PDB file of C-alpha atoms in Angstrom:
ATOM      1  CA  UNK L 191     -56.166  70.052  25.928  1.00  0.00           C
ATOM      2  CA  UNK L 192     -56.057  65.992  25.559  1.00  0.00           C
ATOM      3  CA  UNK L 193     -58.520  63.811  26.956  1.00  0.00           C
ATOM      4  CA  UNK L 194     -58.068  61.276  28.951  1.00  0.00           C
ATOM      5  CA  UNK L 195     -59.481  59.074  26.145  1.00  0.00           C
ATOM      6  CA  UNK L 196     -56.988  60.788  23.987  1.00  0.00           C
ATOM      7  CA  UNK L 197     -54.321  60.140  26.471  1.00  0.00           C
ATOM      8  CA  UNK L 198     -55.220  56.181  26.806  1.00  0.00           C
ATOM      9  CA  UNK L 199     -55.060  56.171  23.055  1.00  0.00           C
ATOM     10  CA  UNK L 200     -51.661  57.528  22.315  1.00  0.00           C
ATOM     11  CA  UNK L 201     -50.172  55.417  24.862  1.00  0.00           C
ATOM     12  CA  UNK L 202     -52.196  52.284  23.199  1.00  0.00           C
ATOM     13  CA  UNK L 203     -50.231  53.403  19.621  1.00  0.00           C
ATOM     14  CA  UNK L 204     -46.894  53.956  21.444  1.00  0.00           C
ATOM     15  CA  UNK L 205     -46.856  50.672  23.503  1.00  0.00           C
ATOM     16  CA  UNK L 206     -47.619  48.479  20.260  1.00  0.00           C
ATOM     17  CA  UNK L 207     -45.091  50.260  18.132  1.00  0.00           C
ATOM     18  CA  UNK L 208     -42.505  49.631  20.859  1.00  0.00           C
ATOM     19  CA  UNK L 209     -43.605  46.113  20.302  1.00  0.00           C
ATOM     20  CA  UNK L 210     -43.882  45.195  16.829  1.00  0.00           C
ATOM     21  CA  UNK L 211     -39.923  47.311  16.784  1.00  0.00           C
ATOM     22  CA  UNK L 212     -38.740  45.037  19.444  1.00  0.00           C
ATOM     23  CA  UNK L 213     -40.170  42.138  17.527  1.00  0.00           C
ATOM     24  CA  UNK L 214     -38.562  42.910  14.374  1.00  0.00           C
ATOM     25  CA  UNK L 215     -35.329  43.487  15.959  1.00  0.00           C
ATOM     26  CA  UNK L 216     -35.315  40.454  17.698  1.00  0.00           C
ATOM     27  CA  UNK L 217     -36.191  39.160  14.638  1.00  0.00           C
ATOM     28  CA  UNK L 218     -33.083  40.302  12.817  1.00  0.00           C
ATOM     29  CA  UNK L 219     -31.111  39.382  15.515  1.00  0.00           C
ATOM     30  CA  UNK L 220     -32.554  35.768  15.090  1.00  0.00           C
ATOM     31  CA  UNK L 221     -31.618  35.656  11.362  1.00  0.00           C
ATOM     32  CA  UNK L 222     -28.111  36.213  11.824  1.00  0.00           C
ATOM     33  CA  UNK L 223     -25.708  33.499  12.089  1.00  0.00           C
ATOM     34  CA  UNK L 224     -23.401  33.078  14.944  1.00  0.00           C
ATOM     35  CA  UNK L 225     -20.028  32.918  15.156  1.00  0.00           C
ATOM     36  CA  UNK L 226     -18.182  29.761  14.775  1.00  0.00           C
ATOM     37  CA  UNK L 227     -14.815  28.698  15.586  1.00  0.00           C
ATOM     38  CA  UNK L 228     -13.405  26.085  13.444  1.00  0.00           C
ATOM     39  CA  UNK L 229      -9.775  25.897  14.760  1.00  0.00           C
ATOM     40  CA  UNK L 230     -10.860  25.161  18.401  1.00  0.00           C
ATOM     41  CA  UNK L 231      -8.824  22.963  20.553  1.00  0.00           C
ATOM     42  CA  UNK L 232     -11.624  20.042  20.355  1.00  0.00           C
ATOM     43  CA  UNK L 233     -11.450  19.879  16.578  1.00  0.00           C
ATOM     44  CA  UNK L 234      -7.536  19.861  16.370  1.00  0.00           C
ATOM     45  CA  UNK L 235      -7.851  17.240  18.947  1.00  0.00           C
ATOM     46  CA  UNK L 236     -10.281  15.310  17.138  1.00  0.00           C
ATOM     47  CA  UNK L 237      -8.372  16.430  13.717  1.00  0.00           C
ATOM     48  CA  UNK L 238      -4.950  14.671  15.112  1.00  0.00           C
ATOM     49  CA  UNK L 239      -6.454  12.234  16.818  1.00  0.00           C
ATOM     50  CA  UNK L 240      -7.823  10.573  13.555  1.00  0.00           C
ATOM     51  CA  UNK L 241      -4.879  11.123  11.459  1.00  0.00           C
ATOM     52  CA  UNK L 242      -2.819   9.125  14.060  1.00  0.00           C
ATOM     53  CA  UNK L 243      -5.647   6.217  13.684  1.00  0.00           C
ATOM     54  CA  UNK L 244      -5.712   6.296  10.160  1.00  0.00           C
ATOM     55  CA  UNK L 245      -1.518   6.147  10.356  1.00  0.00           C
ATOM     56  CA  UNK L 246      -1.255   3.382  12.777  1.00  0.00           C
ATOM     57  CA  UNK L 247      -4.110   1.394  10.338  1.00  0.00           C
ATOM     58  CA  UNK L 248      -2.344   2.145   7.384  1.00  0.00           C
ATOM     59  CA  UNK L 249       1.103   1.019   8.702  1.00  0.00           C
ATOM     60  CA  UNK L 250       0.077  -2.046  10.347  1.00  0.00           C
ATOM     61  CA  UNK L 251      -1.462  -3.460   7.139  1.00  0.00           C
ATOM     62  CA  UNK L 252       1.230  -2.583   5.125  1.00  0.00           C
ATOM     63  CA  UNK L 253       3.538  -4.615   7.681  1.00  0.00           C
ATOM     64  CA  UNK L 254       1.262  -7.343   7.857  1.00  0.00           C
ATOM     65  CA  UNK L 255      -1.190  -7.548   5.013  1.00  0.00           C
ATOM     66  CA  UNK L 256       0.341  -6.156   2.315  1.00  0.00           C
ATOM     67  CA  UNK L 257       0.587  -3.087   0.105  1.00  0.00           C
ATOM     68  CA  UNK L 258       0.651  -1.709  -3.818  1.00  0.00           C
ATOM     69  CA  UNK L 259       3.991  -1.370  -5.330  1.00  0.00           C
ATOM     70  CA  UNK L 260       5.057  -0.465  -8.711  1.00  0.00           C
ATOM     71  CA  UNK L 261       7.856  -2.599 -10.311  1.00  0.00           C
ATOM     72  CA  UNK L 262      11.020  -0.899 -12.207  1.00  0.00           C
ATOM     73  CA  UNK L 263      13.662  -2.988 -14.257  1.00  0.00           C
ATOM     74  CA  UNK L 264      13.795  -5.767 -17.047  1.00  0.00           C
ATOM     75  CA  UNK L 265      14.536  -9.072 -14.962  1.00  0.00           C
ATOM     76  CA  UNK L 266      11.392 -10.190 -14.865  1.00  0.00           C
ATOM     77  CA  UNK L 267      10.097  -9.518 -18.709  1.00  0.00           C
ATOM     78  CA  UNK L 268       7.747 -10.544 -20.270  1.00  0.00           C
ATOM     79  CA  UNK L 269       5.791 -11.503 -16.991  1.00  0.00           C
ATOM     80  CA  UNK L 270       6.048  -7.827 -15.067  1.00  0.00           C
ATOM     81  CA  UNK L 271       6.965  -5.248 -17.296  1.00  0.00           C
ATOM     82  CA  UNK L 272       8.300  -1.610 -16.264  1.00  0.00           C
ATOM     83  CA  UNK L 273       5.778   0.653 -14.474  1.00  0.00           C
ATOM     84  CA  UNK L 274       3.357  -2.519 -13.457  1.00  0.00           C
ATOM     85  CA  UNK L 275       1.478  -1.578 -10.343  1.00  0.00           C
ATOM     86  CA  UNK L 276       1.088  -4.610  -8.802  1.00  0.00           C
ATOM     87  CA  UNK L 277      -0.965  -5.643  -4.987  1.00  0.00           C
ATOM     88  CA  UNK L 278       1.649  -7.638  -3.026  1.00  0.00           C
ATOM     89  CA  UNK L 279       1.006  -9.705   0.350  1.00  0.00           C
ATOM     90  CA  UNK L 280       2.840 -10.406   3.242  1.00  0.00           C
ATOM     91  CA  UNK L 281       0.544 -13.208   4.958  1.00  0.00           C
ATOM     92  CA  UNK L 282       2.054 -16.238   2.379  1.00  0.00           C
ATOM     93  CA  UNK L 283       5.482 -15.391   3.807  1.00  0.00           C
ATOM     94  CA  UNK L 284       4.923 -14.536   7.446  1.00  0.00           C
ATOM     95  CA  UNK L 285       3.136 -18.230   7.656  1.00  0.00           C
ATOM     96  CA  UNK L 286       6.072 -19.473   5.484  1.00  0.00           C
ATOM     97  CA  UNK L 287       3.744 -20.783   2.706  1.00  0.00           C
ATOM     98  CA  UNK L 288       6.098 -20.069  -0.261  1.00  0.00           C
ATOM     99  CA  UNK L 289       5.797 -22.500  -3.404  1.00  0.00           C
ATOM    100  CA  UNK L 290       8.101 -22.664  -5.861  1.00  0.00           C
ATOM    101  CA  UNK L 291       7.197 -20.401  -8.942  1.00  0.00           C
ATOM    102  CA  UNK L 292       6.348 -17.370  -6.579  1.00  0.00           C
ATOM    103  CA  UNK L 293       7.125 -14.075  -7.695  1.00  0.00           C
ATOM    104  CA  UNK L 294       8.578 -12.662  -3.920  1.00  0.00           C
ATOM    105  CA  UNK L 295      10.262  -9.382  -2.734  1.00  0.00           C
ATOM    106  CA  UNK L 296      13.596 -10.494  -1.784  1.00  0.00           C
ATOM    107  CA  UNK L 297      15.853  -7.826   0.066  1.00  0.00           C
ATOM    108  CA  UNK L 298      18.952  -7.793  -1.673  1.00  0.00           C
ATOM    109  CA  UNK L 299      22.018  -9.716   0.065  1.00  0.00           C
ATOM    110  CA  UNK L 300      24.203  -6.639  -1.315  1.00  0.00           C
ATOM    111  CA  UNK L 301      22.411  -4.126  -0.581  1.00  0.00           C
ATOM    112  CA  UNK L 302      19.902  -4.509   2.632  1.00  0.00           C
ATOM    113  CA  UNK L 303      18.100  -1.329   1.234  1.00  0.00           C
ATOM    114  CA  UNK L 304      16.747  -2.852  -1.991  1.00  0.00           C
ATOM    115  CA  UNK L 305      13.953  -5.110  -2.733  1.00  0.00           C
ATOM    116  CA  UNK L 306      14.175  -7.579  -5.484  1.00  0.00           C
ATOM    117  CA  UNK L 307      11.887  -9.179  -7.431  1.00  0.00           C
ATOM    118  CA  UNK L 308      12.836 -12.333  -8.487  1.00  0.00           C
ATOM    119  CA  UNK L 309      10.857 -16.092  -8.583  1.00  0.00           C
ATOM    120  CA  UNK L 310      11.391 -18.895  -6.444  1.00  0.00           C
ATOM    121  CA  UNK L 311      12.915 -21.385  -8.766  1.00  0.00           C
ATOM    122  CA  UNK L 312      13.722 -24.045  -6.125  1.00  0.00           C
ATOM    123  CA  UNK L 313      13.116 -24.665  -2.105  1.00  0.00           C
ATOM    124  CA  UNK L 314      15.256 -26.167   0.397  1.00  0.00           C
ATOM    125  CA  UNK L 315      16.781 -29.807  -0.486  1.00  0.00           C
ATOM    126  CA  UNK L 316      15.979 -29.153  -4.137  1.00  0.00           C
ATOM    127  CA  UNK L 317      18.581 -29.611  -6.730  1.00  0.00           C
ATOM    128  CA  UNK L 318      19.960 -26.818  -9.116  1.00  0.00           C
ATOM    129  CA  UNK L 319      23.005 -26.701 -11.228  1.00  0.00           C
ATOM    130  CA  UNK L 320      24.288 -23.445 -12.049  1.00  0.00           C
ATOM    131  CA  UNK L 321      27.957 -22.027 -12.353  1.00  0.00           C
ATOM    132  CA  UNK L 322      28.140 -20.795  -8.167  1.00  0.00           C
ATOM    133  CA  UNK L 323      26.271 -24.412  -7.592  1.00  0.00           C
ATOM    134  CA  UNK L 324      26.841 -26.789  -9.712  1.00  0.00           C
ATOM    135  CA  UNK L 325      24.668 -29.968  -8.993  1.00  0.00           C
ATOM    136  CA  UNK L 326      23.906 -29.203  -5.816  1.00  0.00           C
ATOM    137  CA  UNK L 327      20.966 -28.527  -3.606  1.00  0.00           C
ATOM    138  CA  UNK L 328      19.630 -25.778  -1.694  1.00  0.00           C
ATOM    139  CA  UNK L 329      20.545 -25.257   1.897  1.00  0.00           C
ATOM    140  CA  UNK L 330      17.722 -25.470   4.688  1.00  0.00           C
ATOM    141  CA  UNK L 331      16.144 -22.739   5.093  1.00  0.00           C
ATOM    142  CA  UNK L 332      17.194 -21.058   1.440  1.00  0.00           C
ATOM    143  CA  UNK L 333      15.534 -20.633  -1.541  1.00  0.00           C
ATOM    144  CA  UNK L 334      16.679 -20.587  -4.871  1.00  0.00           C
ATOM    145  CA  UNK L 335      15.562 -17.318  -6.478  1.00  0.00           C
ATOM    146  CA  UNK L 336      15.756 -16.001 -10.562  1.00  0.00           C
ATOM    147  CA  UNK L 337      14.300 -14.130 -12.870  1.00  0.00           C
ATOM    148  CA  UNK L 338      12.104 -14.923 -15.905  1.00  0.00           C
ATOM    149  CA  UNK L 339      14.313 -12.549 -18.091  1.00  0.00           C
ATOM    150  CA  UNK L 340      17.100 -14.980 -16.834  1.00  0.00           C
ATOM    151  CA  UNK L 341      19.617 -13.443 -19.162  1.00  0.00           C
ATOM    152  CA  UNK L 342      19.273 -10.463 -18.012  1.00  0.00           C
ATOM    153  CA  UNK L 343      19.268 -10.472 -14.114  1.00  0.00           C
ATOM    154  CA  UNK L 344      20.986 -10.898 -10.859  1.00  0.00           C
ATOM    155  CA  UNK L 345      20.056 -13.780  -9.143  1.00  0.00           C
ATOM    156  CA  UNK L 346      20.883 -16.381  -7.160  1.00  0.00           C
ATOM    157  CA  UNK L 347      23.115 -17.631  -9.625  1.00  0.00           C
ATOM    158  CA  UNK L 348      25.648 -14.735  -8.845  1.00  0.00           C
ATOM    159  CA  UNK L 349      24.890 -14.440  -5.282  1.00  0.00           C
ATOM    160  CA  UNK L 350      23.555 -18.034  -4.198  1.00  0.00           C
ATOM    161  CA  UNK L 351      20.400 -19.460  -2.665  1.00  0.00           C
ATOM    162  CA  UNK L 352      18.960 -16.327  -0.104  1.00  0.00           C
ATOM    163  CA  UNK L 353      17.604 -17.368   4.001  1.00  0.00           C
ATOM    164  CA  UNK L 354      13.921 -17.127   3.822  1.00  0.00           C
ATOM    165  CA  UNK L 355      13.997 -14.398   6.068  1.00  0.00           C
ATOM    166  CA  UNK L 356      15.003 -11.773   3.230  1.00  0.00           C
ATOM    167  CA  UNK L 357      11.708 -12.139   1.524  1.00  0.00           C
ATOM    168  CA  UNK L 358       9.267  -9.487   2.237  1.00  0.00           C
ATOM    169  CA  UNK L 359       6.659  -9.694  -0.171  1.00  0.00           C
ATOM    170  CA  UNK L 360       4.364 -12.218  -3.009  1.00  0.00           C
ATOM    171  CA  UNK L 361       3.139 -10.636  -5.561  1.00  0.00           C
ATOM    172  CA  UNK L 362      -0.175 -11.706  -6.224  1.00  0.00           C
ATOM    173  CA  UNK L 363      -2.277  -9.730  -8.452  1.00  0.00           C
ATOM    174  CA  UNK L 364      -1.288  -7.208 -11.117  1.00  0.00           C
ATOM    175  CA  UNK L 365      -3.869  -3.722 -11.163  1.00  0.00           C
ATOM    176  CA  UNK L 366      -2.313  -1.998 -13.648  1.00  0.00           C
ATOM    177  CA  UNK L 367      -2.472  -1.671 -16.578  1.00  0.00           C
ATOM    178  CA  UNK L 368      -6.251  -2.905 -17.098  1.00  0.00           C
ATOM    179  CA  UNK L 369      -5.236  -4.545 -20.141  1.00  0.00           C
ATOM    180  CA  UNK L 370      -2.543  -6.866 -18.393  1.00  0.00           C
ATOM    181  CA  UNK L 371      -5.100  -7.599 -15.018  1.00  0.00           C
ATOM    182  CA  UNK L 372      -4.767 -11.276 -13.721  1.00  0.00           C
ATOM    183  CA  UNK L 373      -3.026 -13.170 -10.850  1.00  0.00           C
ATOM    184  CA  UNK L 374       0.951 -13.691 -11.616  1.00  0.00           C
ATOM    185  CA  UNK L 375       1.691 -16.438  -9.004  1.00  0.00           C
ATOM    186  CA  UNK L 376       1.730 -19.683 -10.686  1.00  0.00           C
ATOM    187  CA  UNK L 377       3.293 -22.447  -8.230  1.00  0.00           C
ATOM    188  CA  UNK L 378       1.126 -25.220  -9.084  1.00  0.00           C
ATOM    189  CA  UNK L 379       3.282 -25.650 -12.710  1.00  0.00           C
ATOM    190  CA  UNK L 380       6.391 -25.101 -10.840  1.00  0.00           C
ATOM    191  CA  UNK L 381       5.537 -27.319  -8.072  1.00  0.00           C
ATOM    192  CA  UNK L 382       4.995 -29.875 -11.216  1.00  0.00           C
ATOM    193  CA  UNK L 383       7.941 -29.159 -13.397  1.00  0.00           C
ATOM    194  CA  UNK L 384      12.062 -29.313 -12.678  1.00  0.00           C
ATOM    195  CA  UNK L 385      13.081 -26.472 -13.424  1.00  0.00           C
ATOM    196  CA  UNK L 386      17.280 -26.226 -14.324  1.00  0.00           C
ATOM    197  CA  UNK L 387      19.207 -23.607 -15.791  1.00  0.00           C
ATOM    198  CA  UNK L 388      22.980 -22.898 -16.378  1.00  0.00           C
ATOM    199  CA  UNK L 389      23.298 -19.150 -17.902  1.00  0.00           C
ATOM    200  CA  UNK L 390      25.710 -16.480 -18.069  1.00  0.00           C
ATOM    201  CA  UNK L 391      25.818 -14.151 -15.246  1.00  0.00           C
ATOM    202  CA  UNK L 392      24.278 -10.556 -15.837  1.00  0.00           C
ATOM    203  CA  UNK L 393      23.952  -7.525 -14.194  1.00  0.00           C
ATOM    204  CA  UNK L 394      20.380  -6.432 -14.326  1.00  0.00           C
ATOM    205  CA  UNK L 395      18.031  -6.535 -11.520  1.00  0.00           C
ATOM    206  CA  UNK L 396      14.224  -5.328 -11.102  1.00  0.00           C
ATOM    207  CA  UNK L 397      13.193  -3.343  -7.940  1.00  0.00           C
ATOM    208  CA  UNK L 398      10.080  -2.275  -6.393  1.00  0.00           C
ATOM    209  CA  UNK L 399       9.225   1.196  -5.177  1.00  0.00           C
ATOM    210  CA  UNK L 400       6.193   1.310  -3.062  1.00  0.00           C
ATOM    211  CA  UNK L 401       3.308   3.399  -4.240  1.00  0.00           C
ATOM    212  CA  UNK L 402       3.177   6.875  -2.485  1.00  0.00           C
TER     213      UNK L 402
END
């Protein structure tokens, strides 16, 4: 026969095991770690949302800053050699401040697809005197373009002086390789010197491919 004393006890004992086993489950249900969704419709829309950003950034200083490019062909040895990676910038020729002895990407008057790298050897009303133009001087508006490797490249020698609304680009600062780093404009000896040149025509041209 149980006491009531023995009674009150047992239920004591059974009420704090029930306890402590409700605390230790909670316990383990605390620890474990809950279920997240990482394709949810707020992180692709965040995801897509800042690629788009980063897209419309890229491209608009590309179109109006500048970019990296990496030069391909001999006609403008020894001052950019092949695989030069080279920054380029487009603010000197959207505010038309071009100087003669810029190296410029000129799109070719061939071939609209192709971008040429070539120097600007003379600006408008300047005199050159080459087989296409002999003693003459460039148009309004024209420049005079050629390449330092001027014996072997297609220039405006072959095709004449190009509207200054084909150029694109100035090169301005060559990244790579480390051992050939420096600035490649030079306008102010240009600016300074006549330049005049009367060559055979060639067939070689150097063309950028921007960097990917």
């Amino acid at each position: 026969m149980v006491t009531r004393k023995q009674f009150e006890y047992q239920s004591l004992c059974l009420t704090r095991q029930t306890t402590i086993f409700e605390n230790e489950r909670s316990f383990i249900l605390s620890t474990k770690m809950p279920a997240t969704r990482i394709f949810t419709k707020r992180n692709l829309v965040r995801y897509f949302t800042g690629a788009s950003v980063f897209y419309c950034v890229a491209h608009t200083v590309a179109c109006h800053v500048g970019e990296l490019v990496i030069c391909s062909g001999p006609s403008m040895h020894p001052t950019i050699h092949d695989g030069d990676l080279v920054l380029a910038e487009r603010l000197s020729i959207n505010s038309g401040n071009i100087h003669r002895g810029d190296i410029v990407g000129c799109l070719s008057p061939h071939e609209p697809d192709q971008l040429l790298c070539k120097r600007i050897i003379a600006k408008e009303s300047d005199p050159v005197n080459c087989e296409l133009l002999p003693n003459m001087r460039v148009p309004r508006g024209h420049v005079f373009l050629q390449g330092d490797n001027y014996l072997a490249s297609t220039d405006s020698r072959h095709f004449g002086p190009v509207p200054v609304g084909l150029l694109q680009i100035r090169l301005s600062l060559r990244i790579w390789p480390v051992s050939r780093f420096g600035w490649l404009s030079n306008h102010w000896f240009w600016e300074a010197e006549d330049v005049r040149r009367d060559v055979k025509n060639k067939t070689s041209t150097t063309r950028f491919y921007p960097r990917s």
